mmCIF file with all atom_site columns, C-alpha atoms in Angstrom:
data_model
loop_
_atom_site.group_PDB
_atom_site.id
_atom_site.type_symbol
_atom_site.label_atom_id
_atom_site.label_alt_id
_atom_site.label_comp_id
_atom_site.label_asym_id
_atom_site.label_entity_id
_atom_site.label_seq_id
_atom_site.pdbx_PDB_ins_code
_atom_site.Cartn_x
_atom_site.Cartn_y
_atom_site.Cartn_z
_atom_site.occupancy
_atom_site.B_iso_or_equiv
_atom_site.pdbx_formal_charge
_atom_site.auth_seq_id
_atom_site.auth_comp_id
_atom_site.auth_asym_id
_atom_site.auth_atom_id
_atom_site.pdbx_PDB_model_num
ATOM 1   C CA . MET Q 1 1   ? 19.646 28.897  8.123   1.00 80.00 ? 481 MET Q CA 1
ATOM 2   C CA . THR Q 1 2   ? 17.981 25.493  7.128   1.00 83.00 ? 482 THR Q CA 1
ATOM 3   C CA . THR Q 1 3   ? 14.752 24.966  9.327   1.00 90.00 ? 483 THR Q CA 1
ATOM 4   C CA . LEU Q 1 4   ? 13.490 21.115  10.068  1.00 91.00 ? 484 LEU Q CA 1
ATOM 5   C CA . GLU Q 1 5   ? 10.378 21.686  8.308   1.00 84.00 ? 485 GLU Q CA 1
ATOM 6   C CA . GLU Q 1 6   ? 13.147 22.569  4.839   1.00 85.00 ? 486 GLU Q CA 1
ATOM 7   C CA . ALA Q 1 7   ? 15.523 20.008  5.722   1.00 85.00 ? 487 ALA Q CA 1
ATOM 8   C CA . ASP Q 1 8   ? 12.207 17.540  5.885   1.00 82.00 ? 488 ASP Q CA 1
ATOM 9   C CA . ASN Q 1 9   ? 10.687 18.177  2.746   1.00 80.00 ? 489 ASN Q CA 1
ATOM 10  C CA . ALA Q 1 10  ? 14.486 18.279  1.056   1.00 84.00 ? 490 ALA Q CA 1
ATOM 11  C CA . LEU Q 1 11  ? 14.664 14.785  1.852   1.00 86.00 ? 491 LEU Q CA 1
ATOM 12  C CA . HIS Q 1 12  ? 13.726 13.065  -1.392  1.00 87.00 ? 492 HIS Q CA 1
ATOM 13  C CA . ILE Q 1 13  ? 14.740 8.788   -2.723  1.00 87.00 ? 493 ILE Q CA 1
ATOM 14  C CA . GLY Q 1 14  ? 14.092 8.951   -6.063  1.00 83.00 ? 494 GLY Q CA 1
ATOM 15  C CA . SER Q 1 15  ? 13.321 5.541   -6.614  1.00 82.00 ? 495 SER Q CA 1
ATOM 16  C CA . THR Q 1 16  ? 11.474 6.175   -9.639  1.00 90.00 ? 496 THR Q CA 1
ATOM 17  C CA . THR Q 1 17  ? 13.267 7.856   -12.278 1.00 93.00 ? 497 THR Q CA 1
ATOM 18  C CA . HIS Q 1 18  ? 12.107 9.316   -15.495 1.00 95.00 ? 498 HIS Q CA 1
ATOM 19  C CA . PHE Q 1 19  ? 14.096 10.330  -18.394 1.00 95.00 ? 499 PHE Q CA 1
ATOM 20  C CA . PHE Q 1 20  ? 13.730 12.856  -21.321 1.00 98.00 ? 500 PHE Q CA 1
ATOM 21  C CA . LEU Q 1 21  ? 15.351 13.816  -24.162 1.00 98.00 ? 501 LEU Q CA 1
ATOM 22  C CA . ALA Q 1 22  ? 15.100 17.307  -26.153 1.00 98.00 ? 502 ALA Q CA 1
ATOM 23  C CA . PRO Q 1 23  ? 17.104 18.532  -28.857 1.00 97.00 ? 503 PRO Q CA 1
ATOM 24  C CA . VAL Q 1 24  ? 20.187 20.502  -27.603 1.00 97.00 ? 504 VAL Q CA 1
ATOM 25  C CA . ALA Q 1 25  ? 18.666 24.445  -28.397 1.00 95.00 ? 505 ALA Q CA 1
ATOM 26  C CA . THR Q 1 26  ? 15.542 23.605  -26.567 1.00 96.00 ? 506 THR Q CA 1
ATOM 27  C CA . GLU Q 1 27  ? 14.916 26.774  -23.626 1.00 95.00 ? 507 GLU Q CA 1
ATOM 28  C CA . GLY Q 1 28  ? 13.910 25.600  -20.426 1.00 95.00 ? 508 GLY Q CA 1
ATOM 29  C CA . TRP Q 1 29  ? 12.800 22.519  -18.688 1.00 97.00 ? 509 TRP Q CA 1
ATOM 30  C CA . ILE Q 1 30  ? 10.189 20.530  -17.718 1.00 95.00 ? 510 ILE Q CA 1
ATOM 31  C CA . ASP Q 1 31  ? 8.387  22.330  -14.991 1.00 92.00 ? 511 ASP Q CA 1
ATOM 32  C CA . LEU Q 1 32  ? 8.229  19.952  -11.953 1.00 91.00 ? 512 LEU Q CA 1
ATOM 33  C CA . SER Q 1 33  ? 5.149  21.882  -10.837 1.00 87.00 ? 513 SER Q CA 1
ATOM 34  C CA . THR Q 1 34  ? 2.903  20.844  -13.445 1.00 89.00 ? 514 THR Q CA 1
ATOM 35  C CA . PHE Q 1 35  ? 4.445  17.974  -14.493 1.00 91.00 ? 515 PHE Q CA 1
ATOM 36  C CA . LYS Q 1 36  ? 2.747  14.361  -14.258 1.00 91.00 ? 516 LYS Q CA 1
ATOM 37  C CA . PHE Q 1 37  ? 4.067  11.206  -15.762 1.00 93.00 ? 517 PHE Q CA 1
ATOM 38  C CA . THR Q 1 38  ? 0.397  9.488   -16.113 1.00 92.00 ? 518 THR Q CA 1
ATOM 39  C CA . ASP Q 1 39  ? -0.870 12.800  -18.182 1.00 92.00 ? 519 ASP Q CA 1
ATOM 40  C CA . GLU Q 1 40  ? 1.185  13.213  -21.467 1.00 94.00 ? 520 GLU Q CA 1
ATOM 41  C CA . SER Q 1 41  ? -0.431 16.339  -21.784 1.00 93.00 ? 521 SER Q CA 1
ATOM 42  C CA . THR Q 1 42  ? 1.797  17.761  -18.980 1.00 91.00 ? 522 THR Q CA 1
ATOM 43  C CA . TRP Q 1 43  ? 4.786  17.004  -21.229 1.00 93.00 ? 523 TRP Q CA 1
ATOM 44  C CA . PRO Q 1 44  ? 5.911  19.898  -23.050 1.00 93.00 ? 524 PRO Q CA 1
ATOM 45  C CA . GLU Q 1 45  ? 5.917  19.483  -27.305 1.00 91.00 ? 525 GLU Q CA 1
ATOM 46  C CA . ASN Q 1 46  ? 10.086 19.286  -27.818 1.00 94.00 ? 526 ASN Q CA 1
ATOM 47  C CA . TRP Q 1 47  ? 10.557 16.457  -25.069 1.00 97.00 ? 527 TRP Q CA 1
ATOM 48  C CA . THR Q 1 48  ? 10.112 12.795  -25.467 1.00 96.00 ? 528 THR Q CA 1
ATOM 49  C CA . TRP Q 1 49  ? 10.437 10.008  -22.928 1.00 97.00 ? 529 TRP Q CA 1
ATOM 50  C CA . PHE Q 1 50  ? 13.414 8.118   -23.427 1.00 96.00 ? 530 PHE Q CA 1
ATOM 51  C CA . GLY Q 1 51  ? 11.583 5.021   -22.546 1.00 95.00 ? 531 GLY Q CA 1
ATOM 52  C CA . ASP Q 1 52  ? 11.622 2.177   -19.942 1.00 95.00 ? 532 ASP Q CA 1
ATOM 53  C CA . THR Q 1 53  ? 14.887 2.257   -18.080 1.00 94.00 ? 533 THR Q CA 1
ATOM 54  C CA . SER Q 1 54  ? 16.307 -0.974  -15.287 1.00 94.00 ? 534 SER Q CA 1
ATOM 55  C CA . SER Q 1 55  ? 15.257 -0.646  -12.204 1.00 91.00 ? 535 SER Q CA 1
ATOM 56  C CA . GLU Q 1 56  ? 18.201 -3.050  -10.881 1.00 91.00 ? 536 GLU Q CA 1
ATOM 57  C CA . ASN Q 1 57  ? 20.631 -0.507  -12.179 1.00 90.00 ? 537 ASN Q CA 1
ATOM 58  C CA . LEU Q 1 58  ? 19.568 2.824   -11.877 1.00 89.00 ? 538 LEU Q CA 1
ATOM 59  C CA . PRO Q 1 59  ? 21.659 5.960   -13.473 1.00 91.00 ? 539 PRO Q CA 1
ATOM 60  C CA . GLU Q 1 60  ? 24.963 6.370   -12.107 1.00 91.00 ? 540 GLU Q CA 1
ATOM 61  C CA . PHE Q 1 61  ? 27.378 9.369   -12.947 1.00 92.00 ? 541 PHE Q CA 1
ATOM 62  C CA . GLU Q 1 62  ? 30.752 9.625   -11.862 1.00 93.00 ? 542 GLU Q CA 1
ATOM 63  C CA . GLU Q 1 63  ? 33.040 13.056  -12.336 1.00 89.00 ? 543 GLU Q CA 1
ATOM 64  C CA . ASP Q 1 64  ? 37.068 11.596  -13.515 1.00 90.00 ? 544 ASP Q CA 1
ATOM 65  C CA . GLY Q 1 65  ? 39.842 14.721  -12.212 1.00 83.00 ? 545 GLY Q CA 1
ATOM 66  C CA . GLY Q 1 66  ? 38.907 17.703  -10.918 1.00 81.00 ? 546 GLY Q CA 1
ATOM 67  C CA . GLU Q 1 67  ? 41.256 17.253  -7.797  1.00 86.00 ? 547 GLU Q CA 1
ATOM 68  C CA . MET Q 1 68  ? 42.638 20.186  -5.625  1.00 85.00 ? 548 MET Q CA 1
ATOM 69  C CA . THR Q 1 69  ? 46.333 21.229  -5.497  1.00 86.00 ? 549 THR Q CA 1
ATOM 70  C CA . MET Q 1 70  ? 47.635 23.497  -3.577  1.00 87.00 ? 550 MET Q CA 1
ATOM 71  C CA . LYS Q 1 71  ? 50.277 25.811  -4.733  1.00 88.00 ? 551 LYS Q CA 1
ATOM 72  C CA . ARG Q 1 72  ? 52.598 27.633  -3.050  1.00 87.00 ? 552 ARG Q CA 1
ATOM 73  C CA . THR Q 1 73  ? 55.051 30.624  -3.220  1.00 89.00 ? 553 THR Q CA 1
ATOM 74  C CA . ALA Q 1 74  ? 58.968 30.219  -2.131  1.00 89.00 ? 554 ALA Q CA 1
ATOM 75  C CA . ASP Q 1 75  ? 57.763 32.428  1.086   1.00 90.00 ? 555 ASP Q CA 1
ATOM 76  C CA . ARG Q 1 76  ? 54.290 31.151  1.783   1.00 89.00 ? 556 ARG Q CA 1
ATOM 77  C CA . LYS Q 1 77  ? 52.358 27.544  1.408   1.00 87.00 ? 557 LYS Q CA 1
ATOM 78  C CA . ASN Q 1 78  ? 48.512 27.224  0.116   1.00 86.00 ? 558 ASN Q CA 1
ATOM 79  C CA . VAL Q 1 79  ? 48.297 30.339  -1.566  1.00 87.00 ? 559 VAL Q CA 1
ATOM 80  C CA . ARG Q 1 80  ? 46.103 29.046  -3.801  1.00 87.00 ? 560 ARG Q CA 1
ATOM 81  C CA . ALA Q 1 81  ? 44.006 26.052  -5.204  1.00 86.00 ? 561 ALA Q CA 1
ATOM 82  C CA . VAL Q 1 82  ? 43.947 25.325  -8.688  1.00 86.00 ? 562 VAL Q CA 1
ATOM 83  C CA . ALA Q 1 83  ? 41.481 22.393  -10.006 1.00 83.00 ? 563 ALA Q CA 1
ATOM 84  C CA . GLU Q 1 84  ? 42.821 20.014  -12.973 1.00 85.00 ? 564 GLU Q CA 1
ATOM 85  C CA . ASP Q 1 85  ? 40.785 19.403  -15.886 1.00 85.00 ? 565 ASP Q CA 1
ATOM 86  C CA . SER Q 1 86  ? 37.663 16.917  -14.938 1.00 85.00 ? 566 SER Q CA 1
ATOM 87  C CA . SER Q 1 87  ? 34.685 15.341  -17.126 1.00 89.00 ? 567 SER Q CA 1
ATOM 88  C CA . LEU Q 1 88  ? 31.390 14.006  -16.090 1.00 93.00 ? 568 LEU Q CA 1
ATOM 89  C CA . SER Q 1 89  ? 29.693 10.716  -17.995 1.00 95.00 ? 569 SER Q CA 1
ATOM 90  C CA . GLY Q 1 90  ? 27.369 7.832   -16.464 1.00 95.00 ? 570 GLY Q CA 1
ATOM 91  C CA . THR Q 1 91  ? 25.095 4.965   -17.612 1.00 96.00 ? 571 THR Q CA 1
ATOM 92  C CA . ILE Q 1 92  ? 21.751 4.515   -18.114 1.00 95.00 ? 572 ILE Q CA 1
ATOM 93  C CA . ASN Q 1 93  ? 20.476 1.029   -18.649 1.00 96.00 ? 573 ASN Q CA 1
ATOM 94  C CA . SER Q 1 94  ? 17.629 0.768   -20.750 1.00 95.00 ? 574 SER Q CA 1
ATOM 95  C CA . VAL Q 1 95  ? 15.226 -1.946  -20.968 1.00 96.00 ? 575 VAL Q CA 1
ATOM 96  C CA . ALA Q 1 96  ? 13.054 -1.058  -24.060 1.00 93.00 ? 576 ALA Q CA 1
ATOM 97  C CA . ILE Q 1 97  ? 14.981 -1.898  -27.092 1.00 92.00 ? 577 ILE Q CA 1
ATOM 98  C CA . THR Q 1 98  ? 13.675 -0.901  -30.048 1.00 93.00 ? 578 THR Q CA 1
ATOM 99  C CA . LYS Q 1 99  ? 13.688 1.344   -33.130 1.00 93.00 ? 579 LYS Q CA 1
ATOM 100 C CA . ASP Q 1 100 ? 13.464 4.405   -31.292 1.00 93.00 ? 580 ASP Q CA 1
ATOM 101 C CA . PHE Q 1 101 ? 15.684 3.530   -28.746 1.00 94.00 ? 581 PHE Q CA 1
ATOM 102 C CA . PHE Q 1 102 ? 18.346 3.315   -31.687 1.00 92.00 ? 582 PHE Q CA 1
ATOM 103 C CA . GLU Q 1 103 ? 17.389 6.370   -33.140 1.00 92.00 ? 583 GLU Q CA 1
ATOM 104 C CA . LYS Q 1 104 ? 18.106 8.466   -30.002 1.00 94.00 ? 584 LYS Q CA 1
ATOM 105 C CA . THR Q 1 105 ? 21.276 6.507   -29.186 1.00 94.00 ? 585 THR Q CA 1
ATOM 106 C CA . ASN Q 1 106 ? 23.491 5.963   -32.541 1.00 90.00 ? 586 ASN Q CA 1
ATOM 107 C CA . SER Q 1 107 ? 23.560 8.581   -35.701 1.00 87.00 ? 587 SER Q CA 1
ATOM 108 C CA . SER Q 1 108 ? 25.441 5.614   -37.562 1.00 84.00 ? 588 SER Q CA 1
ATOM 109 C CA . GLY Q 1 109 ? 23.218 2.804   -37.844 1.00 86.00 ? 589 GLY Q CA 1
ATOM 110 C CA . LYS Q 1 110 ? 20.101 1.417   -40.351 1.00 90.00 ? 590 LYS Q CA 1
ATOM 111 C CA . TRP Q 1 111 ? 17.085 0.166   -39.052 1.00 92.00 ? 591 TRP Q CA 1
ATOM 112 C CA . ASN Q 1 112 ? 15.745 -2.787  -41.314 1.00 93.00 ? 592 ASN Q CA 1
ATOM 113 C CA . ASP Q 1 113 ? 11.946 -3.071  -41.321 1.00 93.00 ? 593 ASP Q CA 1
ATOM 114 C CA . GLU Q 1 114 ? 11.915 -6.740  -42.498 1.00 95.00 ? 594 GLU Q CA 1
ATOM 115 C CA . THR Q 1 115 ? 14.305 -7.828  -39.931 1.00 95.00 ? 595 THR Q CA 1
ATOM 116 C CA . LYS Q 1 116 ? 13.515 -5.610  -36.888 1.00 92.00 ? 596 LYS Q CA 1
ATOM 117 C CA . SER Q 1 117 ? 17.035 -5.187  -36.576 1.00 92.00 ? 597 SER Q CA 1
ATOM 118 C CA . TYR Q 1 118 ? 19.362 -2.318  -36.692 1.00 91.00 ? 598 TYR Q CA 1
ATOM 119 C CA . THR Q 1 119 ? 22.195 -2.759  -37.784 1.00 91.00 ? 599 THR Q CA 1
ATOM 120 C CA . VAL Q 1 120 ? 25.765 -0.365  -36.165 1.00 87.00 ? 600 VAL Q CA 1
ATOM 121 C CA . MET Q 1 121 ? 27.718 1.363   -38.768 1.00 85.00 ? 601 MET Q CA 1
ATOM 122 C CA . ASN Q 1 122 ? 30.265 3.043   -36.631 1.00 80.00 ? 602 ASN Q CA 1
ATOM 123 C CA . ALA Q 1 123 ? 31.314 2.469   -33.235 1.00 75.00 ? 603 ALA Q CA 1
ATOM 124 C CA . ASN Q 1 124 ? 31.469 5.989   -32.363 1.00 78.00 ? 604 ASN Q CA 1
ATOM 125 C CA . GLY Q 1 125 ? 28.263 7.172   -33.301 1.00 80.00 ? 605 GLY Q CA 1
ATOM 126 C CA . GLY Q 1 126 ? 26.641 8.747   -30.098 1.00 90.00 ? 606 GLY Q CA 1
ATOM 127 C CA . LYS Q 1 127 ? 23.630 11.695  -30.464 1.00 94.00 ? 607 LYS Q CA 1
ATOM 128 C CA . GLU Q 1 128 ? 23.490 14.992  -28.635 1.00 96.00 ? 608 GLU Q CA 1
ATOM 129 C CA . TRP Q 1 129 ? 20.529 15.693  -26.434 1.00 97.00 ? 609 TRP Q CA 1
ATOM 130 C CA . LYS Q 1 130 ? 19.090 18.040  -23.725 1.00 98.00 ? 610 LYS Q CA 1
ATOM 131 C CA . VAL Q 1 131 ? 18.273 15.347  -20.965 1.00 98.00 ? 611 VAL Q CA 1
ATOM 132 C CA . GLN Q 1 132 ? 16.161 15.615  -17.736 1.00 98.00 ? 612 GLN Q CA 1
ATOM 133 C CA . PHE Q 1 133 ? 15.667 12.987  -15.146 1.00 96.00 ? 613 PHE Q CA 1
ATOM 134 C CA . ILE Q 1 134 ? 12.559 13.364  -12.794 1.00 96.00 ? 614 ILE Q CA 1
ATOM 135 C CA . THR Q 1 135 ? 12.734 11.392  -9.688  1.00 94.00 ? 615 THR Q CA 1
ATOM 136 C CA . GLU Q 1 136 ? 9.932  10.673  -7.776  1.00 92.00 ? 616 GLU Q CA 1
ATOM 137 C CA . ASP Q 1 137 ? 8.987  10.285  -4.206  1.00 90.00 ? 617 ASP Q CA 1
ATOM 138 C CA . GLY Q 1 138 ? 5.598  9.988   -2.706  1.00 85.00 ? 618 GLY Q CA 1
ATOM 139 C CA . ASP Q 1 139 ? 4.051  13.189  -3.578  1.00 84.00 ? 619 ASP Q CA 1
ATOM 140 C CA . SER Q 1 140 ? 7.251  14.861  -4.543  1.00 88.00 ? 620 SER Q CA 1
ATOM 141 C CA . GLN Q 1 141 ? 9.716  15.241  -7.138  1.00 92.00 ? 621 GLN Q CA 1
ATOM 142 C CA . GLY Q 1 142 ? 12.850 16.398  -7.932  1.00 93.00 ? 622 GLY Q CA 1
ATOM 143 C CA . GLY Q 1 143 ? 15.940 15.746  -10.586 1.00 94.00 ? 623 GLY Q CA 1
ATOM 144 C CA . PHE Q 1 144 ? 18.435 17.263  -12.832 1.00 96.00 ? 624 PHE Q CA 1
ATOM 145 C CA . GLY Q 1 145 ? 19.185 18.226  -16.302 1.00 97.00 ? 625 GLY Q CA 1
ATOM 146 C CA . LEU Q 1 146 ? 22.116 18.053  -18.527 1.00 98.00 ? 626 LEU Q CA 1
ATOM 147 C CA . TYR Q 1 147 ? 22.422 21.006  -20.761 1.00 98.00 ? 627 TYR Q CA 1
ATOM 148 C CA . ARG Q 1 148 ? 23.951 19.045  -23.937 1.00 97.00 ? 628 ARG Q CA 1
ATOM 149 C CA . ALA Q 1 149 ? 25.323 15.138  -23.270 1.00 97.00 ? 629 ALA Q CA 1
ATOM 150 C CA . GLN Q 1 150 ? 26.311 12.735  -26.071 1.00 97.00 ? 630 GLN Q CA 1
ATOM 151 C CA . LEU Q 1 151 ? 23.975 9.377   -25.342 1.00 97.00 ? 631 LEU Q CA 1
ATOM 152 C CA . LYS Q 1 152 ? 25.652 6.194   -26.849 1.00 95.00 ? 632 LYS Q CA 1
ATOM 153 C CA . HIS Q 1 153 ? 24.543 2.259   -26.562 1.00 93.00 ? 633 HIS Q CA 1
ATOM 154 C CA . LYS Q 1 154 ? 26.883 -0.322  -25.499 1.00 92.00 ? 634 LYS Q CA 1
ATOM 155 C CA . PHE Q 1 155 ? 26.478 -4.243  -25.974 1.00 91.00 ? 635 PHE Q CA 1
ATOM 156 C CA . PRO Q 1 156 ? 23.510 -5.566  -24.272 1.00 93.00 ? 636 PRO Q CA 1
ATOM 157 C CA . THR Q 1 157 ? 23.731 -7.764  -21.220 1.00 93.00 ? 637 THR Q CA 1
ATOM 158 C CA . ASN Q 1 158 ? 21.516 -10.507 -19.978 1.00 93.00 ? 638 ASN Q CA 1
ATOM 159 C CA . SER Q 1 159 ? 20.359 -11.589 -16.747 1.00 91.00 ? 639 SER Q CA 1
ATOM 160 C CA . LEU Q 1 160 ? 18.700 -14.816 -15.526 1.00 93.00 ? 640 LEU Q CA 1
ATOM 161 C CA . GLU Q 1 161 ? 15.981 -12.913 -13.633 1.00 92.00 ? 641 GLU Q CA 1
ATOM 162 C CA . GLU Q 1 162 ? 16.104 -9.096  -14.836 1.00 92.00 ? 642 GLU Q CA 1
ATOM 163 C CA . PHE Q 1 163 ? 15.267 -7.749  -18.399 1.00 94.00 ? 643 PHE Q CA 1
ATOM 164 C CA . GLN Q 1 164 ? 17.576 -7.582  -20.937 1.00 95.00 ? 644 GLN Q CA 1
ATOM 165 C CA . GLU Q 1 165 ? 19.368 -4.093  -20.898 1.00 96.00 ? 645 GLU Q CA 1
ATOM 166 C CA . MET Q 1 166 ? 21.053 -2.170  -22.888 1.00 95.00 ? 646 MET Q CA 1
ATOM 167 C CA . PRO Q 1 167 ? 23.368 0.208   -20.961 1.00 96.00 ? 647 PRO Q CA 1
ATOM 168 C CA . VAL Q 1 168 ? 24.091 3.553   -22.473 1.00 96.00 ? 648 VAL Q CA 1
ATOM 169 C CA . GLY Q 1 169 ? 26.716 5.941   -22.282 1.00 96.00 ? 649 GLY Q CA 1
ATOM 170 C CA . VAL Q 1 170 ? 26.357 9.409   -21.284 1.00 97.00 ? 650 VAL Q CA 1
ATOM 171 C CA . SER Q 1 171 ? 28.952 11.998  -21.868 1.00 96.00 ? 651 SER Q CA 1
ATOM 172 C CA . VAL Q 1 172 ? 27.991 15.645  -20.091 1.00 96.00 ? 652 VAL Q CA 1
ATOM 173 C CA . LEU Q 1 173 ? 29.296 18.200  -22.770 1.00 96.00 ? 653 LEU Q CA 1
ATOM 174 C CA . GLU Q 1 174 ? 29.085 22.176  -21.723 1.00 94.00 ? 654 GLU Q CA 1
ATOM 175 C CA . SER Q 1 175 ? 26.808 24.130  -23.420 1.00 95.00 ? 655 SER Q CA 1
ATOM 176 C CA . GLY Q 1 176 ? 27.167 27.757  -22.958 1.00 93.00 ? 656 GLY Q CA 1
ATOM 177 C CA . GLY Q 1 177 ? 29.027 27.408  -20.006 1.00 93.00 ? 657 GLY Q CA 1
ATOM 178 C CA . LYS Q 1 178 ? 26.704 25.386  -18.435 1.00 95.00 ? 658 LYS Q CA 1
ATOM 179 C CA . LEU Q 1 179 ? 26.987 21.445  -17.232 1.00 95.00 ? 659 LEU Q CA 1
ATOM 180 C CA . TYR Q 1 180 ? 23.970 20.542  -15.616 1.00 96.00 ? 660 TYR Q CA 1
ATOM 181 C CA . GLU Q 1 181 ? 21.146 21.652  -13.521 1.00 97.00 ? 661 GLU Q CA 1
ATOM 182 C CA . ILE Q 1 182 ? 19.529 20.511  -10.104 1.00 96.00 ? 662 ILE Q CA 1
ATOM 183 C CA . PHE Q 1 183 ? 16.205 20.535  -9.521  1.00 95.00 ? 663 PHE Q CA 1
ATOM 184 C CA . THR Q 1 184 ? 14.836 20.683  -5.684  1.00 93.00 ? 664 THR Q CA 1
ATOM 185 C CA . PRO Q 1 185 ? 12.610 18.298  -4.202  1.00 91.00 ? 665 PRO Q CA 1
ATOM 186 C CA . ARG Q 1 186 ? 8.706  19.473  -4.721  1.00 87.00 ? 666 ARG Q CA 1
ATOM 187 C CA . LYS Q 1 187 ? 5.103  18.664  -4.443  1.00 83.00 ? 667 LYS Q CA 1
ATOM 188 C CA . ARG Q 1 188 ? 4.021  16.901  -7.095  1.00 76.00 ? 668 ARG Q CA 1
ATOM 189 C CA . ALA Q 1 189 ? 1.130  18.547  -9.305  1.00 65.00 ? 669 ALA Q CA 1
ATOM 190 C CA . SER Q 1 190 ? -2.124 16.527  -8.650  1.00 65.00 ? 670 SER Q CA 1
#
């Protein structure tokens, strides 16, 4: 049974979000008991920060499908519940549109150093990564990790009042029978 103290400690407003990538085969996750965003020495070697993302359009995920249907026999109703296939996808909006950004989100393009531009060669050219989102709320942090996800940038959007954004589609893929892991809030490293 959850105590009031446990319930209070579990309340978390993830208003600050850090988005990290690693090769899919990377073992483990970033250790939230020692991680401190402003101290890069706490970032594991295989993990790289994605770059600044939008504060106006925070990462969003949704599940498509997965509805439950009740099955029956001629004699009995509601004998078994069967779930339909489902998929999980989301969008992250980058505001740091750099050469590094394109190299993380497109496998079929080419950077031109002279013009500081990126030419997309194939609209289907995403890249696969292991992904971890770390959220901060005061002195606590939590988040979630995707064991395998394909990232693919979309066309940029503009605003009169906010930074230019480049939406990135995220398709969550299965890896060794696993999809994602949720990290409950805990005290941030001091």
